[in-house]
Amino acid sequence: MKDILIKSLYRETKQYIGKEVKISGWVKTVRASKAFGFIEVNDGSFFKNVQIVFDEALENFSELGKLPISASIEVIGEVVETPGTKQPFEIKASKVTKVGNSSSDYPLQKKRHTFEYLRSIAHLRPRSNAFSAVFRVRSIAAYAVHKFFQEQGFVYVHTPIITASDCEGAGEMFRVTTLDMENLPKDEKGKIDYSQDFFGKSANLTVSGQLEGEIYALAFRNIYTFGPTFRAENSNTGRHASEFWMIEPEIAFADLADDMDLAEEMVKYIIKYVMENAPEEIEFFNSFIDKGLKDRLNNVLNSDFARISYTEAVELLKKADVEFKYPVEWGCNLQTEHERYITEKIYNKPVFVTDYPKDIKAFYMRINDDNKTVAAADLLVPGVGEIIGGSQREERLDVLEARIAELGLEKEDYWWYLELRKYGETKHAGFGLGFERMIMYLTGMSNIRDVIPFPRTPGSAEF
Amino acid sequence: MKDILIKSLYRETKQYIGKEVKISGWVKTVRASKAFGFIEVNDGSFFKNVQIVFDEALENFSELGKLPISASIEVIGEVVETPGTKQPFEIKASKVTKVGNSSSDYPLQKKRHTFEYLRSIAHLRPRSNAFSAVFRVRSIAAYAVHKFFQEQGFVYVHTPIITASDCEGAGEMFRVTTLDMENLPKDEKGKIDYSQDFFGKSANLTVSGQLEGEIYALAFRNIYTFGPTFRAENSNTGRHASEFWMIEPEIAFADLADDMDLAEEMVKYIIKYVMENAPEEIEFFNSFIDKGLKDRLNNVLNSDFARISYTEAVELLKKADVEFKYPVEWGCNLQTEHERYITEKIYNKPVFVTDYPKDIKAFYMRINDDNKTVAAADLLVPGVGEIIGGSQREERLDVLEARIAELGLEKEDYWWYLELRKYGETKHAGFGLGFERMIMYLTGMSNIRDVIPFPRTPGSAEF
């Protein structure tokens, strides 16, 4: 007899009522009296448990009452409707078999644990309600990303993780090496000789797949990346991790307006897909993690995202009737307090802020005709602030070369990036979405460590 | 007027015949006579080009005849049926605008280039026919993987890339560090003090997500990973890369037979999905790269995969009427020549070889009752040999502890892996598929460097 998944029992209850089924799963709770008992069992396929009713007719009745939490069992029984109770059905067991043991010191007993404690048992926390919900949502959201892009014919590109490219910029990067650390080879000048390292030169972990993504957009028109990226920043906040996943679409024959259209569509698609495919989980987050969650998500779905220029935004912030910690002047970076004021107080919906001063943005962004701003767009959302950063890319070879020179960068380091302009100058644009930030937005979880299965942060790379 | 993608023109030709459309794309070839000319244009959305017909009525007629290859153009014109010619339709241009230039020394002129040369211009090679086909297939196959698992409710898990875990085994790993290499901190004994490194201890790039995948299978029942993995092996072959993507499903309440069922289903699903969604590309590979490709793929689709034990396989190989380079004895590893003999000569279809001697397999594989073999299964396919390696995992705490001791491993390094057995001992199994090996199988490409956008191999990490 084949197992039925608990998800199927919930999603297609009607077809199972009155039928005998077999399920396997882990014991969540057991209550037993003299003549009968209840087991809550979960098989991991669904957020909710199934209730098993068993009685003294079963030959192992007394053993069942003592089942340890998280033991594995197999249940055969009839699916019975239970109108008027919390769960729509239960299983009246004709046979319950313990197929795997557990231990009475199982750390996830019924009482509530702090998220901090649960992080220390990352091998068990996905079995808890909250983390089971988080990581199922993470999976469903990842699929939504792929579905959104693939259904429009975007090509998924695996950009490299290890890079010896000099043009990723001077972000804080992790070195990748196979040199014998206790016995490093030196060159004539007494410096470490990276020509003897694995890749024949110094290598790092990538901070972004964008530049390589552009290569593929200029071949396939519409592409996206979705892979891990790294920051060796020594900052211990709830919003930074050293290893996180990024989504970076890049579109050719497209300008900044097209880029914003795509970002808006994508954000709405992901939210809608997750709300439709993980309703129980979203309900849980809304009840126990973040009471305003559903309203906020629905508000995003039903809004036309606003679009204002950085210059306009600065004007509005200056006029604002609040005292900011960081004063606002044209030319400064917007802080989270500014971003949240714009999206929450001024608009109460997502807002694209466009055309930032070129001095606070990256070299590859397209210079506007005013020669002071670039065709960049950041998406700010209520509750968080910036969630997406994008731009039209500088496709004019001469302008890009001038910009590289102006910033004191080495033209030779950018040879292939420049050749993309020389051989087929094409208008193109793209953006980056930090996947974890999206998951935090979808779940209301406030620490990035709680939306990554095995978070990597300064001092911590366990499991 | 919005661009129509060339893919739409090909897939829904009928609805465009007689209509005016706008397309954007890159010039592939130009031919012009005195009164009219042809431009082959491709916009990256589809494998095939569209032919543009233009004539002297256009005011920039003479300029169009001199368009450089890979220049960007915008075309407005009528879609016209062309029965009896190679392409089903062409566009009779009313307007052609050059929107971006290229250069006459564009490296991808019409003549054929070697794959080796094209590797040296990885920023341009996806624009060539062969690589445009390879990397579109790679994208479609990646989506097939997600679709296959997600439609069955599997949870996608991002296992960590950076790991300080000691239980990944002693494979050749890349070190990840932020220590100042020119000035390494030392401890009292004069050894490098990794407690001062970013993660507070020595860290590496992962070689597999399996052990962490097991954590999630024991919470969600059915999970899969799909992410990059690394090997610091100094081997320069056409089948090894230092960075490659792996798919590692893990299923609970499942044994080796279930595991093989899943692997067979998955392989067939991916092949079918790619053949249906990239028919032009598969046709191209079958014509120009590997003449037997389609037959071989269809043969896999239509076969029930065979299953024989390692012991039986060794017997058959001993009886084989060929001289192997490596002689076969019970207890030895099967070499590619043996694997190919089994799958090509004996069965002519995919074969699972099961129950290998425990001494040549990993510590986590479930010991069979004979105490000599383990519940492992490798999938061998014609044309390649091994493509998948899987096993049922040892779920019995005492047996696993004994095995770890027997192999001289440190029990403490495996604390959480052992706790998975202590807290909810559950039968489970899984396998690993090297994604690049699958892409090679789907395309007939024979060098792994040619199925990875930016391959990393010893001495090479360009772009």
Short mmCIF file of C-alpha atoms in Angstrom, two decimals, chain A residues 22-293:
data_model
loop_
_atom_site.label_atom_id
_atom_site.label_comp_id
_atom_site.label_asym_id
_atom_site.label_seq_id
_atom_site.Cartn_x
_atom_site.Cartn_y
_atom_site.Cartn_z
CA LYS A 22 -1.82 4.77 4.60
CA ILE A 23 0.34 7.68 5.77
CA SER A 24 3.82 7.95 7.24
CA GLY A 25 5.02 10.79 9.39
CA TRP A 26 6.52 12.08 12.59
CA VAL A 27 4.68 12.23 15.89
CA LYS A 28 4.01 15.82 16.99
CA THR A 29 1.88 15.17 20.08
CA VAL A 30 0.24 12.19 21.77
CA ARG A 31 -2.64 12.17 24.21
CA ALA A 32 -4.09 8.93 25.49
CA SER A 33 -6.75 7.97 28.00
CA LYS A 34 -7.71 4.48 29.10
CA ALA A 35 -9.75 3.52 26.11
CA PHE A 36 -8.58 5.72 23.26
CA GLY A 37 -6.02 8.32 22.22
CA PHE A 38 -4.97 10.93 19.67
CA ILE A 39 -1.75 11.37 17.76
CA GLU A 40 -0.98 14.52 15.82
CA VAL A 41 1.23 13.47 12.94
CA ASN A 42 3.02 15.46 10.26
CA ASP A 43 4.81 14.10 7.22
CA GLY A 44 6.47 17.35 6.13
CA SER A 45 4.41 17.66 2.96
CA PHE A 46 2.02 20.18 4.49
CA PHE A 47 1.98 22.85 7.16
CA LYS A 48 -0.81 21.23 9.16
CA ASN A 49 -0.85 17.96 11.08
CA VAL A 50 -3.34 15.17 10.74
CA GLN A 51 -5.10 13.84 13.81
CA ILE A 52 -5.03 10.09 14.28
CA VAL A 53 -7.60 8.50 16.57
CA PHE A 54 -6.71 5.12 18.00
CA ASP A 55 -8.40 2.92 20.55
CA GLU A 56 -7.83 -0.09 22.70
CA ALA A 57 -8.80 -2.42 19.89
CA LEU A 58 -5.26 -1.97 18.56
CA GLU A 59 -2.94 -4.59 19.96
CA ASN A 60 -0.14 -2.06 20.60
CA PHE A 61 -2.56 0.42 22.23
CA SER A 62 -0.54 0.90 25.40
CA GLU A 63 2.73 1.38 23.49
CA LEU A 64 1.14 4.10 21.32
CA GLY A 65 0.28 6.23 24.32
CA LYS A 66 4.00 6.44 25.09
CA LEU A 67 5.29 7.27 21.63
CA PRO A 68 8.11 9.81 21.91
CA ILE A 69 7.72 13.08 20.03
CA SER A 70 9.33 12.95 16.55
CA ALA A 71 9.21 9.15 16.38
CA SER A 72 8.37 7.89 12.88
CA ILE A 73 5.11 6.03 12.44
CA GLU A 74 3.07 4.39 9.73
CA VAL A 75 -0.69 4.64 10.01
CA ILE A 76 -3.40 2.75 8.19
CA GLY A 77 -6.94 3.89 8.77
CA GLU A 78 -10.14 5.41 7.47
CA VAL A 79 -10.47 9.10 6.69
CA VAL A 80 -13.46 10.40 8.64
CA GLU A 81 -15.12 13.82 8.39
CA THR A 82 -15.16 15.80 11.60
CA PRO A 83 -17.55 18.69 11.04
CA GLY A 84 -17.51 21.42 13.63
CA THR A 85 -13.96 20.75 14.80
CA LYS A 86 -10.72 22.56 14.03
CA GLN A 87 -9.62 20.04 11.42
CA PRO A 88 -11.94 19.01 8.59
CA PHE A 89 -11.13 15.31 8.99
CA GLU A 90 -9.21 12.78 11.04
CA ILE A 91 -7.97 9.25 10.53
CA LYS A 92 -9.50 6.44 12.52
CA ALA A 93 -6.55 4.08 12.79
CA SER A 94 -6.84 0.37 12.18
CA LYS A 95 -3.07 -0.03 12.50
CA VAL A 96 -0.30 2.22 13.81
CA THR A 97 3.30 1.01 13.52
CA LYS A 98 6.31 2.69 15.03
CA VAL A 99 8.95 2.53 12.28
CA GLY A 100 11.62 4.69 13.85
CA ASN A 101 12.44 5.75 17.37
CA SER A 102 13.22 9.09 18.96
CA SER A 103 14.52 10.15 22.32
CA SER A 104 12.76 11.66 25.30
CA ASP A 105 15.24 14.54 25.39
CA TYR A 106 14.13 15.75 21.95
CA PRO A 107 14.78 19.50 22.06
CA LEU A 108 11.62 20.57 20.24
CA GLN A 109 9.06 19.78 22.89
CA LYS A 110 5.76 21.62 22.88
CA LYS A 111 6.94 24.74 24.65
CA ARG A 112 7.94 27.74 22.57
CA HIS A 113 11.58 28.41 21.86
CA THR A 114 13.25 31.66 20.92
CA PHE A 115 14.40 32.05 17.34
CA GLU A 116 17.86 32.58 18.73
CA TYR A 117 17.88 29.20 20.44
CA LEU A 118 16.47 27.55 17.33
CA ARG A 119 19.35 28.95 15.27
CA SER A 120 21.70 26.91 17.45
CA ILE A 121 19.87 23.75 16.38
CA ALA A 122 19.64 24.49 12.67
CA HIS A 123 19.45 20.74 12.05
CA LEU A 124 16.12 20.53 13.91
CA ARG A 125 14.52 23.95 13.51
CA PRO A 126 12.87 23.24 10.10
CA ARG A 127 10.67 20.82 12.06
CA SER A 128 9.17 23.69 14.08
CA ASN A 129 6.03 25.46 12.90
CA ALA A 130 7.62 28.80 12.16
CA PHE A 131 10.60 27.44 10.25
CA SER A 132 8.60 24.86 8.42
CA ALA A 133 6.51 27.78 7.17
CA VAL A 134 9.53 29.97 6.36
CA PHE A 135 11.39 27.36 4.37
CA ARG A 136 8.38 26.14 2.46
CA VAL A 137 7.67 29.75 1.49
CA ARG A 138 11.31 30.15 0.49
CA SER A 139 11.02 27.17 -1.83
CA ILE A 140 7.73 28.29 -3.34
CA ALA A 141 9.03 31.83 -3.86
CA ALA A 142 12.14 30.48 -5.59
CA TYR A 143 9.93 28.53 -7.94
CA ALA A 144 7.80 31.61 -8.57
CA VAL A 145 10.94 33.44 -9.68
CA HIS A 146 11.84 30.74 -12.18
CA LYS A 147 8.27 30.40 -13.40
CA PHE A 148 7.88 34.13 -13.91
CA PHE A 149 10.99 34.44 -16.06
CA GLN A 150 10.81 31.12 -17.89
CA GLU A 151 7.21 31.64 -18.96
CA GLN A 152 8.38 34.81 -20.70
CA GLY A 153 11.28 33.00 -22.37
CA PHE A 154 14.04 34.46 -20.22
CA VAL A 155 17.23 32.40 -20.23
CA TYR A 156 18.51 31.35 -16.80
CA VAL A 157 22.27 31.89 -16.58
CA HIS A 158 24.62 30.39 -14.01
CA THR A 159 27.16 33.16 -13.59
CA PRO A 160 30.42 32.14 -11.92
CA ILE A 161 30.81 31.87 -8.15
CA ILE A 162 34.60 31.92 -8.13
CA THR A 163 35.98 34.89 -10.00
CA ALA A 164 39.43 36.15 -10.81
CA SER A 165 37.94 39.04 -12.75
CA ASP A 166 39.22 42.41 -11.64
CA CYS A 167 36.13 44.30 -12.61
CA GLU A 168 33.77 43.31 -9.84
CA GLY A 169 34.87 46.32 -7.86
CA ALA A 170 36.54 46.60 -4.54
CA GLY A 171 33.72 45.28 -2.35
CA GLU A 172 34.82 43.23 0.62
CA MET A 173 35.41 39.83 -0.88
CA PHE A 174 36.32 36.36 0.31
CA ARG A 175 39.54 34.94 -1.04
CA VAL A 176 39.42 31.45 -2.57
CA THR A 177 42.71 29.59 -2.49
CA THR A 178 44.37 26.20 -2.43
CA LEU A 179 47.78 27.52 -1.44
CA ASP A 180 49.40 25.82 1.53
CA MET A 181 48.75 28.49 4.15
CA GLU A 182 51.56 27.32 6.41
CA ASN A 183 53.98 27.50 3.55
CA LEU A 184 53.03 30.20 1.09
CA PRO A 185 55.03 30.54 -2.12
CA LYS A 186 56.73 33.93 -2.55
CA ASP A 187 57.89 35.80 -5.63
CA GLU A 188 61.21 37.63 -6.04
CA LYS A 189 59.89 40.63 -4.17
CA GLY A 190 58.86 38.52 -1.21
CA LYS A 191 55.16 38.90 -2.01
CA ILE A 192 52.84 35.91 -2.20
CA ASP A 193 53.06 34.29 -5.60
CA TYR A 194 49.46 33.80 -6.69
CA SER A 195 50.61 32.48 -10.03
CA GLN A 196 51.08 29.24 -8.08
CA ASP A 197 47.52 29.33 -6.77
CA PHE A 198 44.83 27.05 -8.22
CA PHE A 199 43.62 29.47 -10.88
CA GLY A 200 47.06 30.93 -11.61
CA LYS A 201 46.03 34.21 -10.03
CA SER A 202 44.25 35.66 -7.04
CA ALA A 203 40.59 34.56 -6.89
CA ASN A 204 37.50 35.56 -4.91
CA LEU A 205 33.86 34.74 -4.35
CA THR A 206 31.53 36.78 -6.53
CA VAL A 207 29.62 39.78 -5.21
CA SER A 208 27.27 39.95 -8.20
CA GLY A 209 26.57 38.18 -11.46
CA GLN A 210 25.47 41.34 -13.22
CA LEU A 211 28.43 42.01 -15.47
CA GLU A 212 28.39 38.42 -16.73
CA GLY A 213 24.61 38.66 -16.94
CA GLU A 214 25.03 41.52 -19.40
CA ILE A 215 27.09 39.23 -21.62
CA TYR A 216 24.15 36.86 -21.84
CA ALA A 217 21.51 39.58 -22.28
CA LEU A 218 23.46 40.75 -25.31
CA ALA A 219 23.11 37.24 -26.77
CA PHE A 220 19.67 36.12 -25.55
CA ARG A 221 17.97 39.50 -25.05
CA ASN A 222 16.21 38.53 -21.81
CA ILE A 223 18.06 36.63 -19.11
CA TYR A 224 18.15 36.22 -15.36
CA THR A 225 20.55 34.89 -12.81
CA PHE A 226 19.59 33.29 -9.52
CA GLY A 227 22.51 32.16 -7.43
CA PRO A 228 24.56 32.73 -4.31
CA THR A 229 26.61 35.88 -3.80
CA PHE A 230 28.97 36.86 -1.02
CA ARG A 231 30.03 39.81 1.12
CA ALA A 232 32.92 39.65 3.54
CA GLU A 233 31.54 42.59 5.50
CA ASN A 234 32.10 42.36 9.19
CA SER A 235 28.65 43.65 10.11
CA ASN A 236 26.47 41.81 12.57
CA THR A 237 22.98 43.11 11.81
CA GLY A 238 19.66 41.41 11.29
CA ARG A 239 19.72 42.39 7.62
CA HIS A 240 23.17 41.26 6.48
CA ALA A 241 24.51 37.81 5.76
CA SER A 242 27.84 36.85 4.25
CA GLU A 243 26.20 34.40 1.85
CA PHE A 244 22.86 35.13 0.22
CA TRP A 245 21.01 34.48 -3.03
CA MET A 246 20.44 37.14 -5.65
CA ILE A 247 18.16 37.39 -8.65
CA GLU A 248 19.56 39.58 -11.41
CA PRO A 249 17.54 39.92 -14.61
CA GLU A 250 19.06 41.76 -17.53
CA ILE A 251 17.09 42.84 -20.59
CA ALA A 252 18.31 44.12 -23.94
CA PHE A 253 16.55 46.60 -26.22
CA ALA A 254 15.15 47.99 -22.99
CA ASP A 255 15.42 51.23 -21.04
CA LEU A 256 14.84 52.18 -17.42
CA ALA A 257 11.07 52.34 -17.82
CA ASP A 258 11.02 48.77 -19.18
CA ASP A 259 13.23 47.75 -16.29
CA MET A 260 10.80 49.18 -13.74
CA ASP A 261 7.86 47.53 -15.50
CA LEU A 262 9.63 44.19 -15.23
CA ALA A 263 10.51 44.68 -11.56
CA GLU A 264 6.93 45.64 -10.68
CA GLU A 265 5.51 42.66 -12.55
CA MET A 266 7.98 40.30 -10.92
CA VAL A 267 7.35 41.47 -7.36
CA LYS A 268 3.60 41.17 -7.84
CA TYR A 269 3.95 37.75 -9.45
CA ILE A 270 6.03 36.36 -6.58
CA ILE A 271 3.67 37.71 -3.92
CA LYS A 272 0.59 36.43 -5.72
CA TYR A 273 2.11 33.01 -6.33
CA VAL A 274 3.16 32.59 -2.71
CA MET A 275 -0.20 33.75 -1.34
CA GLU A 276 -1.99 31.31 -3.61
CA ASN A 277 0.33 28.38 -3.01
CA ALA A 278 1.13 28.79 0.68
CA PRO A 279 -2.09 30.20 2.15
CA GLU A 280 -1.73 28.29 5.44
CA GLU A 281 1.80 29.58 5.93
CA ILE A 282 0.85 33.20 5.15
CA GLU A 283 -2.07 32.89 7.57
CA PHE A 284 0.37 31.65 10.23
CA PHE A 285 2.78 34.56 9.68
CA ASN A 286 -0.07 37.02 9.74
CA SER A 287 -1.31 35.64 13.07
CA PHE A 288 1.93 34.97 14.90
CA ILE A 289 4.80 36.89 13.32
CA ASP A 290 3.53 40.11 11.75
CA LYS A 291 -0.12 41.13 12.16
CA GLY A 292 -0.17 43.54 9.24
CA LEU A 293 1.42 41.15 6.78
#
